[in-house]
C-alpha cells in the first residue's frame, strides 16, 4: 500500500471523499446564503433551520405518508421554499428599510423558534432516514470504494450549483438579479417588479437549503440541531469566498470541504477548526474574501 | 400670463407635491403641467429640489399631493407600476450597472408597452453605443455612459422621459450631441421632463421652464421668454447669487 507522510492512500482518498461530500453541502448552503445576502442584504441565520426543515419534511413524508426519497427530493424543497416566501412576505418585508442587523436578528430568532418547535415534537435525538434503494452499495474504483449515494450527492449538488450559476450569469433573469443586487430602486423604476423578485429570491435560497437537507438526511441523521451546527461553518465559507459572490461561494464550499478532509488525515484535532483558521488568514490578506470585490 | 404655446394636452399634472427624505422635507410645494410633445425643463440651483421632483414623480421618495399622468393618479403607486403607466427615468448618476456589457445594459429594462424604439433605432441615434456594445458599460466614457443611460430607457415604450442633468460634467461637443438627440426624441413623439443646471443648454431645446427654489416653483417661463431679453434676464436672476 502506498503511503504519503505516513498516511495510507486509502485513508487519504476516504477522507477527501468525505471532505468533498461536506463540501457539496457547504456549496449548496453558501450559494443560497450568498444569493440572499446579495439581494436582501440580510445574513440569513434561518438558513440552517431551513436545511433542517427540508430533512424533516423528507422524514415526515416517508414515515407518515410513505412518500419515497425521490418524491421528497422534489416536494420538500418546494415546501421549504414556500415557507421561505411566507417568511419574506410576512416578516422580512416589514424590516426592509431598517438597519441590516435587524434582518440578522429576525432570522436568528426565527431559527431558534423553528429549531425549538422541532425539538419539542421530535426530541433532540437523531432520527434515521434510510438510503434510497437505488443508491445503496458502492463501486470499487481500485484505490477505494465509492458509495453510490455519496457519489450522487456530489454530482447532484455540483449540477444544481452549476445550473444556478449559469442562470444568474447567462440569462436575462440572472441579469435582473445582478442589476437588483446593485441598484434595486433603479431597476424597479424600469418597471421590474423588484419586491416580487425579492420574495422569490429568498424562497429560492430556502429551496436550496431544503434540497440540501433532503440530500443530507440519509448521510447524517435527521435532528433539530443538524442545521445550526452546519451553518456556522457555512458562514465561514461565505466570508472566505467573499460576501455576495455567488461563484465564490460555490467554489469555496467544495474547496473548504476538501481542506477539512485533508486536515482529518494529517492532523485530526485541527479538522473542526481548520476552516476558521483559513478564514482568519483570508480576512487578513484579502478582507473582501477570495472572490469578493473591494467596494 | 399665458403659457399655452404647445397645442398638446396636459400629459403630466403635478399639484401641491411634497416629498421627504426621512424626516426632512425636500419639496415644499411643486405644481407643474407638462404638455404632450413638449420638452419641459426644471431649472434651479443645486439642492433646490429638481432631482427630488423627478424622483417623487417616479415614486422613489416618500411623497404627498397629486401627480396625474394621462389623468391617472400616481401618488400611492410603486415605481414599477409608474413605469408601466408610461414613464421612464434616467437618473443623474446614470446608474450604469457594473458587470453588464453596454448591450446588456441597453437591453436590461423590459419592454413594458408597444411603441418604444427598437434596438436598431437606439443604435442609430447613438452610433457610439453600437461601436462599443461589447464593452463593459462602466468602461465607457462619461458621454457614452450618458448616451447609454438615455438609450436604454427608449425601448421601454414610455411616452414621458424624465432626464436628470444629462449634460452634467460633459465636454461641450458631447453636450451638443446630447441636445441633438433630445430634440430627435421630441420629434419622434416623446415628451421630456428635463432637469438642467445649464440654462444655456436648456434654452436651446426647451418649450417650457420652471424655476425651482427651496422645494417650490418660484417662476415659470415659456419658449417666448427665451427671445424676450427682459423676461429671460428676469428668469435668470433666480440663478445668480
XYZ file of C-alpha atoms in Angstrom:
536
model
C 0.000 0.000 0.000
C 1.248 3.478 -0.914
C 1.851 5.812 2.000
C 2.137 9.596 1.953
C 3.674 11.150 5.067
C 2.743 8.037 6.978
C -0.853 8.065 5.768
C -2.230 5.244 3.653
C -3.592 6.354 0.320
C -6.844 4.585 1.129
C -7.348 6.730 4.224
C -6.403 9.825 2.253
C -8.920 9.139 -0.533
C -11.559 8.224 2.012
C -11.164 11.472 3.894
C -11.004 13.503 0.693
C -14.283 11.913 -0.334
C -15.909 12.786 2.963
C -14.483 16.278 2.575
C -15.978 16.537 -0.888
C -19.373 15.471 0.438
C -19.278 18.015 3.225
C -18.121 20.493 0.601
C -21.166 19.666 -1.529
C -23.431 20.704 1.348
C -21.335 23.772 2.117
C -21.584 24.809 -1.525
C -25.372 24.343 -1.704
C -25.950 26.249 1.518
C -23.458 29.028 0.938
C -24.831 29.536 -2.577
C -28.285 30.229 -1.136
C -26.831 32.445 1.572
C -24.806 34.423 -0.963
C -27.825 34.996 -3.218
C -29.987 36.102 -0.290
C -27.265 38.350 1.057
C -26.658 39.831 -2.390
C -30.251 40.882 -2.956
C -31.751 41.344 0.518
C -28.584 42.417 2.330
C -29.610 40.031 5.075
C -27.371 37.421 6.656
C -29.947 34.659 6.727
C -29.499 32.970 10.076
C -32.595 30.867 9.362
C -30.694 29.056 6.609
C -29.661 26.203 8.876
C -33.206 25.807 10.146
C -34.472 25.722 6.553
C -31.953 22.975 5.764
C -33.150 21.065 8.838
C -36.815 21.544 7.889
C -36.008 20.121 4.449
C -34.593 16.979 6.080
C -37.578 16.692 8.431
C -40.032 17.140 5.554
C -38.420 14.129 3.882
C -38.524 12.150 7.119
C -42.179 13.037 7.805
C -43.126 12.324 4.204
C -41.579 8.865 4.442
C -42.720 7.879 7.917
C -46.183 9.392 7.974
C -47.237 9.253 4.355
C -44.950 6.655 2.822
C -43.584 9.124 0.276
C -40.235 7.922 -1.047
C -36.897 9.761 -1.257
C -37.174 10.810 -4.884
C -40.580 12.417 -4.493
C -39.432 14.059 -1.249
C -36.371 15.405 -3.040
C -38.749 17.484 -5.191
C -41.533 18.173 -2.673
C -39.586 19.009 0.482
C -37.533 21.828 -1.088
C -40.752 23.278 -2.538
C -42.362 23.220 0.908
C -39.311 24.902 2.433
C -39.300 27.437 -0.416
C -42.975 28.233 0.148
C -42.324 28.705 3.865
C -39.427 30.982 2.934
C -41.695 33.054 0.678
C -44.190 33.397 3.531
C -41.443 34.439 5.904
C -40.262 37.111 3.471
C -43.773 38.431 2.857
C -44.903 38.427 6.484
C -41.701 39.320 8.341
C -38.633 40.333 6.365
C -40.535 42.738 4.130
C -41.548 44.807 7.139
C -37.983 45.469 8.218
C -36.508 46.068 4.785
C -35.908 49.765 5.402
C -34.301 49.246 8.793
C -30.647 48.587 9.533
C -29.498 45.205 8.208
C -28.734 43.992 11.699
C -32.491 43.677 12.245
C -32.678 41.143 9.442
C -29.933 39.151 11.107
C -31.714 39.280 14.477
C -35.073 38.397 12.986
C -33.806 35.398 11.059
C -31.780 34.298 14.083
C -34.905 34.460 16.245
C -36.919 32.592 13.638
C -34.239 29.893 13.514
C -34.390 29.439 17.304
C -38.182 29.187 17.208
C -38.177 26.666 14.376
C -35.465 24.552 15.964
C -37.177 24.680 19.352
C -40.505 23.591 17.888
C -38.939 20.611 16.156
C -37.130 19.656 19.362
C -40.452 19.837 21.201
C -42.166 17.468 18.774
C -39.375 15.172 17.651
C -36.852 15.261 20.506
C -33.167 16.045 20.122
C -32.023 12.568 19.208
C -31.195 11.946 15.561
C -33.808 10.082 13.543
C -32.559 7.623 10.942
C -33.502 8.059 7.296
C -32.829 5.075 5.038
C -30.756 5.313 1.887
C -32.885 5.113 -1.236
C -32.661 1.541 -2.529
C -31.361 2.512 -5.931
C -28.300 4.132 -4.410
C -27.269 1.511 -1.873
C -23.907 -0.165 -2.199
C -20.912 1.246 -3.943
C -18.386 0.615 -6.635
C -14.754 -0.293 -6.340
C -12.577 2.316 -8.030
C -9.405 0.300 -7.433
C -7.887 2.681 -4.933
C -11.075 2.987 -2.854
C -14.726 2.027 -2.657
C -17.066 4.848 -3.659
C -20.508 4.566 -2.044
C -23.174 5.265 -4.673
C -25.200 7.609 -2.522
C -22.189 9.790 -1.799
C -21.317 9.995 -5.471
C -24.897 11.031 -6.134
C -24.740 13.790 -3.521
C -21.583 15.246 -5.019
C -22.874 15.121 -8.586
C -26.367 16.412 -7.777
C -25.047 19.271 -5.686
C -22.484 20.247 -8.305
C -25.145 20.191 -11.039
C -27.588 22.301 -9.014
C -24.839 24.812 -8.205
C -23.677 24.969 -11.798
C -27.173 25.419 -13.227
C -27.904 28.158 -10.676
C -24.668 29.901 -11.559
C -25.395 29.687 -15.294
C -28.885 31.105 -14.809
C -27.506 34.005 -12.798
C -24.576 34.749 -15.114
C -26.010 33.956 -18.513
C -29.750 34.660 -18.630
C -31.975 37.710 -18.654
C -33.443 36.648 -15.322
C -29.927 36.492 -13.906
C -29.141 39.931 -15.343
C -32.167 41.288 -13.465
C -30.900 39.642 -10.308
C -27.406 41.070 -10.714
C -28.807 44.518 -11.502
C -31.131 44.337 -8.487
C -28.201 43.432 -6.254
C -26.521 46.622 -7.380
C -29.362 49.161 -7.618
C -32.808 47.763 -6.814
C -34.690 51.058 -6.894
C -33.460 51.948 -10.380
C -34.382 48.503 -11.662
C -37.824 48.937 -10.159
C -38.124 52.334 -11.859
C -37.535 50.472 -15.139
C -40.725 48.533 -14.453
C -39.301 45.337 -12.953
C -41.351 44.063 -10.004
C -38.445 44.065 -7.592
C -40.471 43.284 -4.422
C -41.737 40.075 -6.016
C -38.212 39.287 -7.132
C -37.004 39.687 -3.545
C -39.659 37.256 -2.296
C -38.811 34.687 -4.964
C -35.088 35.059 -4.368
C -35.459 34.440 -0.664
C -37.732 31.491 -1.432
C -35.155 30.125 -3.858
C -32.371 30.379 -1.280
C -34.586 28.498 1.178
C -35.380 25.923 -1.518
C -31.672 25.235 -1.988
C -31.298 24.802 1.776
C -34.268 22.408 1.838
C -32.790 20.453 -1.076
C -29.529 20.164 0.844
C -31.474 18.941 3.874
C -33.157 16.122 1.964
C -29.850 15.021 0.470
C -28.248 15.107 3.913
C -30.974 13.024 5.568
C -29.605 9.543 4.616
C -25.994 10.522 5.426
C -26.299 12.432 8.665
C -29.201 11.727 10.954
C -32.264 13.932 10.877
C -32.187 16.089 14.014
C -33.290 19.601 15.026
C -29.709 20.720 15.594
C -28.327 19.487 12.253
C -28.762 22.920 10.678
C -27.203 25.182 13.267
C -24.045 23.113 13.550
C -23.549 23.145 9.775
C -24.472 26.801 9.407
C -21.536 28.116 11.435
C -19.103 26.513 9.005
C -21.181 27.720 6.054
C -20.960 31.309 7.291
C -17.199 30.943 7.374
C -17.334 29.600 3.806
C -19.337 32.608 2.627
C -16.954 35.022 4.316
C -13.915 33.282 2.820
C -15.496 33.225 -0.640
C -16.487 36.889 -0.403
C -19.891 38.077 0.813
C -22.347 38.137 -2.037
C -20.001 36.458 -4.527
C -22.085 33.641 -5.956
C -19.379 31.805 -7.864
C -17.038 32.297 -4.936
C -19.482 30.691 -2.501
C -19.712 27.503 -4.573
C -16.015 27.092 -5.316
C -15.091 27.866 -1.715
C -17.712 25.421 -0.440
C -16.215 22.463 -2.281
C -12.662 23.671 -1.660
C -13.054 24.001 2.073
C -14.724 20.610 2.331
C -11.520 19.201 0.847
C -9.342 21.251 3.190
C -11.315 19.858 6.102
C -10.861 16.323 4.755
C -7.110 16.822 4.423
C -6.903 18.110 7.971
C -8.658 14.950 9.175
C -5.964 12.850 7.549
C -2.858 14.766 8.571
C -3.811 16.373 11.850
C -7.270 15.252 13.020
C -7.546 17.607 16.027
C -7.462 20.571 13.624
C -10.236 19.290 11.381
C -13.015 21.149 13.171
C -11.128 24.441 13.324
C -9.127 24.486 10.100
C -11.862 26.357 8.216
C -11.829 29.133 10.768
C -8.059 29.324 10.606
C -8.371 29.691 6.830
C -10.988 32.396 7.402
C -8.672 34.384 9.645
C -5.803 34.145 7.157
C -8.001 35.091 4.199
C -9.523 38.040 6.026
C -6.081 39.299 6.959
C -4.766 39.037 3.409
C -7.922 39.776 1.411
C -10.548 41.451 3.596
C -13.177 41.220 0.848
C -12.777 37.431 0.620
C -11.170 35.295 -2.082
C -13.684 36.198 -4.793
C -15.117 39.392 -3.360
C -14.581 42.747 -4.951
C -13.468 45.569 -2.719
C -16.279 48.102 -2.559
C -49.591 85.210 -18.186
C -50.357 82.725 -20.926
C -48.262 79.574 -21.096
C -50.111 77.924 -23.935
C -47.549 77.513 -26.663
C -47.840 73.844 -27.462
C -51.176 72.557 -28.554
C -50.781 69.157 -26.908
C -52.976 68.185 -23.976
C -51.640 68.051 -20.443
C -49.760 64.779 -20.108
C -48.452 65.280 -16.592
C -50.109 67.438 -13.952
C -48.343 67.832 -10.632
C -50.241 69.615 -7.875
C -49.176 70.532 -4.374
C -46.439 67.893 -4.393
C -44.482 67.463 -1.171
C -41.662 64.993 -0.606
C -39.443 63.846 2.216
C -36.075 62.215 2.720
C -36.572 60.578 6.086
C -37.762 63.358 8.365
C -36.512 66.258 6.312
C -38.866 67.805 3.843
C -37.244 68.141 0.435
C -40.194 69.541 -1.527
C -42.469 72.226 -0.074
C -44.932 72.555 -2.878
C -44.435 71.784 -6.541
C -47.035 72.500 -9.219
C -46.260 71.636 -12.829
C -48.003 70.941 -16.090
C -46.211 69.182 -18.895
C -47.956 69.092 -22.238
C -47.757 66.173 -24.571
C -44.871 66.526 -27.016
C -43.093 69.223 -25.025
C -39.610 69.430 -23.669
C -40.106 70.933 -20.224
C -37.180 71.879 -18.010
C -36.775 72.270 -14.286
C -34.104 74.848 -13.564
C -32.632 75.858 -10.235
C -29.578 75.810 -8.062
C -28.017 72.744 -6.511
C -30.236 71.299 -3.807
C -33.306 73.251 -4.896
C -35.371 70.089 -5.296
C -35.202 69.408 -9.045
C -33.915 65.852 -8.739
C -36.301 65.180 -5.869
C -39.199 66.285 -8.072
C -38.248 63.679 -10.695
C -37.748 61.025 -8.028
C -41.123 61.887 -6.499
C -42.834 61.518 -9.875
C -41.129 58.129 -10.281
C -42.204 57.033 -6.790
C -38.662 56.790 -5.439
C -39.198 59.083 -2.421
C -41.966 59.440 0.166
C -44.455 61.940 -1.256
C -47.836 63.558 -0.873
C -50.068 65.623 -3.108
C -51.140 64.747 -6.609
C -49.274 63.565 -9.691
C -51.603 62.753 -12.566
C -50.269 61.185 -15.732
C -52.819 60.971 -18.563
C -55.395 61.589 -15.859
C -54.201 58.686 -13.735
C -53.082 59.361 -10.148
C -49.527 58.146 -9.496
C -49.165 59.007 -5.808
C -49.605 55.700 -3.994
C -48.176 53.577 -6.814
C -44.842 51.755 -6.635
C -42.075 52.709 -9.100
C -42.610 49.607 -11.250
C -46.326 50.396 -11.598
C -45.493 54.002 -12.521
C -43.084 52.729 -15.170
C -45.872 50.585 -16.609
C -48.056 53.707 -16.900
C -45.560 55.002 -19.491
C -42.888 56.965 -17.636
C -39.161 56.228 -17.871
C -36.435 57.649 -15.681
C -32.782 58.398 -16.347
C -31.021 59.252 -13.073
C -28.395 61.931 -12.620
C -25.733 59.403 -11.646
C -26.649 57.470 -14.834
C -26.882 54.159 -12.991
C -24.949 52.007 -15.452
C -24.920 48.503 -13.976
C -21.454 47.027 -13.403
C -20.771 43.537 -14.670
C -23.010 44.069 -17.698
C -21.811 44.998 -21.187
C -23.107 48.076 -22.975
C -25.591 45.953 -24.887
C -26.699 44.068 -21.775
C -27.268 47.396 -20.027
C -29.192 48.616 -23.042
C -31.364 45.506 -23.171
C -31.911 45.285 -19.410
C -35.057 47.425 -18.955
C -38.043 45.344 -20.013
C -40.280 46.462 -22.880
C -43.455 47.368 -20.999
C -45.619 48.865 -23.722
C -45.753 48.956 -27.508
C -44.394 51.981 -29.334
C -40.892 52.014 -27.875
C -37.810 52.340 -30.021
C -36.149 49.246 -31.427
C -32.569 48.436 -30.513
C -31.529 49.377 -34.058
C -33.193 52.773 -33.688
C -31.392 53.398 -30.413
C -28.095 52.463 -32.064
C -28.747 54.795 -34.987
C -29.480 57.606 -32.536
C -26.266 56.854 -30.614
C -23.819 55.185 -33.030
C -21.092 55.224 -30.337
C -23.090 52.692 -28.353
C -23.163 50.316 -31.286
C -19.400 50.529 -31.671
C -18.881 49.838 -28.000
C -21.725 47.374 -27.472
C -19.410 44.600 -26.263
C -17.505 46.800 -23.803
C -18.455 46.796 -20.155
C -20.963 49.584 -19.544
C -18.911 51.062 -16.734
C -15.848 51.262 -19.025
C -17.498 53.776 -21.352
C -16.576 57.461 -21.303
C -18.840 59.842 -19.402
C -20.574 60.952 -22.583
C -21.092 57.382 -23.773
C -22.434 56.365 -20.386
C -24.926 59.215 -20.606
C -25.979 58.049 -24.075
C -26.387 54.538 -22.715
C -28.419 55.803 -19.756
C -30.769 57.654 -22.106
C -30.704 54.980 -24.806
C -31.763 52.129 -22.590
C -34.998 53.819 -21.470
C -36.120 54.420 -25.055
C -37.040 50.778 -25.656
C -39.417 50.596 -22.688
C -42.319 52.134 -24.565
C -42.733 55.152 -22.292
C -44.285 58.405 -23.513
C -42.703 60.594 -20.868
C -38.957 60.600 -20.267
C -37.561 62.056 -17.052
C -33.952 63.063 -17.734
C -31.901 64.256 -14.790
C -28.995 66.526 -15.799
C -27.985 64.682 -18.953
C -25.214 67.207 -19.678
C -23.565 67.241 -16.277
C -19.790 67.061 -16.452
C -19.654 66.553 -20.212
C -17.497 68.317 -22.800
C -19.282 70.958 -24.936
C -19.178 68.820 -28.059
C -20.856 65.918 -26.227
C -23.420 68.296 -24.712
C -24.263 69.343 -28.258
C -24.730 65.696 -29.331
C -26.998 65.046 -26.373
C -29.011 68.156 -27.297
C -29.454 66.928 -30.859
C -30.525 63.520 -29.577
C -33.076 65.011 -27.184
C -34.569 67.047 -30.000
C -34.716 63.934 -32.148
C -36.602 62.211 -29.349
C -39.087 65.069 -29.200
C -39.543 64.829 -32.971
C -40.278 61.135 -32.538
C -43.102 61.992 -30.182
C -41.573 61.624 -26.736
C -42.494 64.138 -24.061
C -39.491 65.073 -21.975
C -39.149 66.494 -18.497
C -35.581 67.641 -18.092
C -33.600 68.759 -15.075
C -30.813 71.176 -16.030
C -28.437 73.474 -14.242
C -27.137 74.570 -17.607
C -29.760 77.104 -18.666
C -27.873 77.909 -21.890
C -28.337 74.313 -22.948
C -31.970 74.185 -21.847
C -32.749 77.418 -23.719
C -31.760 75.796 -26.988
C -34.208 72.932 -26.752
C -36.931 73.566 -24.153
C -40.512 74.658 -24.634
C -41.272 75.438 -21.011
C -39.203 76.292 -17.964
C -39.880 76.081 -14.263
C -37.602 77.701 -11.723
C -37.352 75.649 -8.523
C -36.059 77.178 -5.301
C -36.192 75.659 -1.820
C -38.540 72.933 -2.956
C -41.062 75.248 -4.610
C -41.780 76.593 -8.054
C -40.883 80.284 -7.891
C -41.103 81.268 -11.539
C -42.016 79.933 -14.912
C -41.383 80.885 -18.487
C -42.321 79.563 -21.903
C -40.467 79.459 -25.191
C -41.283 83.126 -25.971
C -39.292 84.130 -22.879
C -36.099 82.864 -24.465
C -36.171 85.560 -27.155
C -37.503 88.248 -24.809
C -34.409 89.815 -23.229
C -36.281 91.267 -20.266
C -38.167 88.077 -19.450
C -35.025 85.982 -19.779
C -32.900 88.155 -17.523
C -35.746 88.262 -15.007
C -35.870 84.461 -15.062
C -32.118 84.101 -14.861
C -31.951 86.304 -11.784
C -33.033 83.343 -9.663
C -29.828 81.553 -10.528
C -27.485 84.406 -9.626
C -26.288 84.722 -6.083
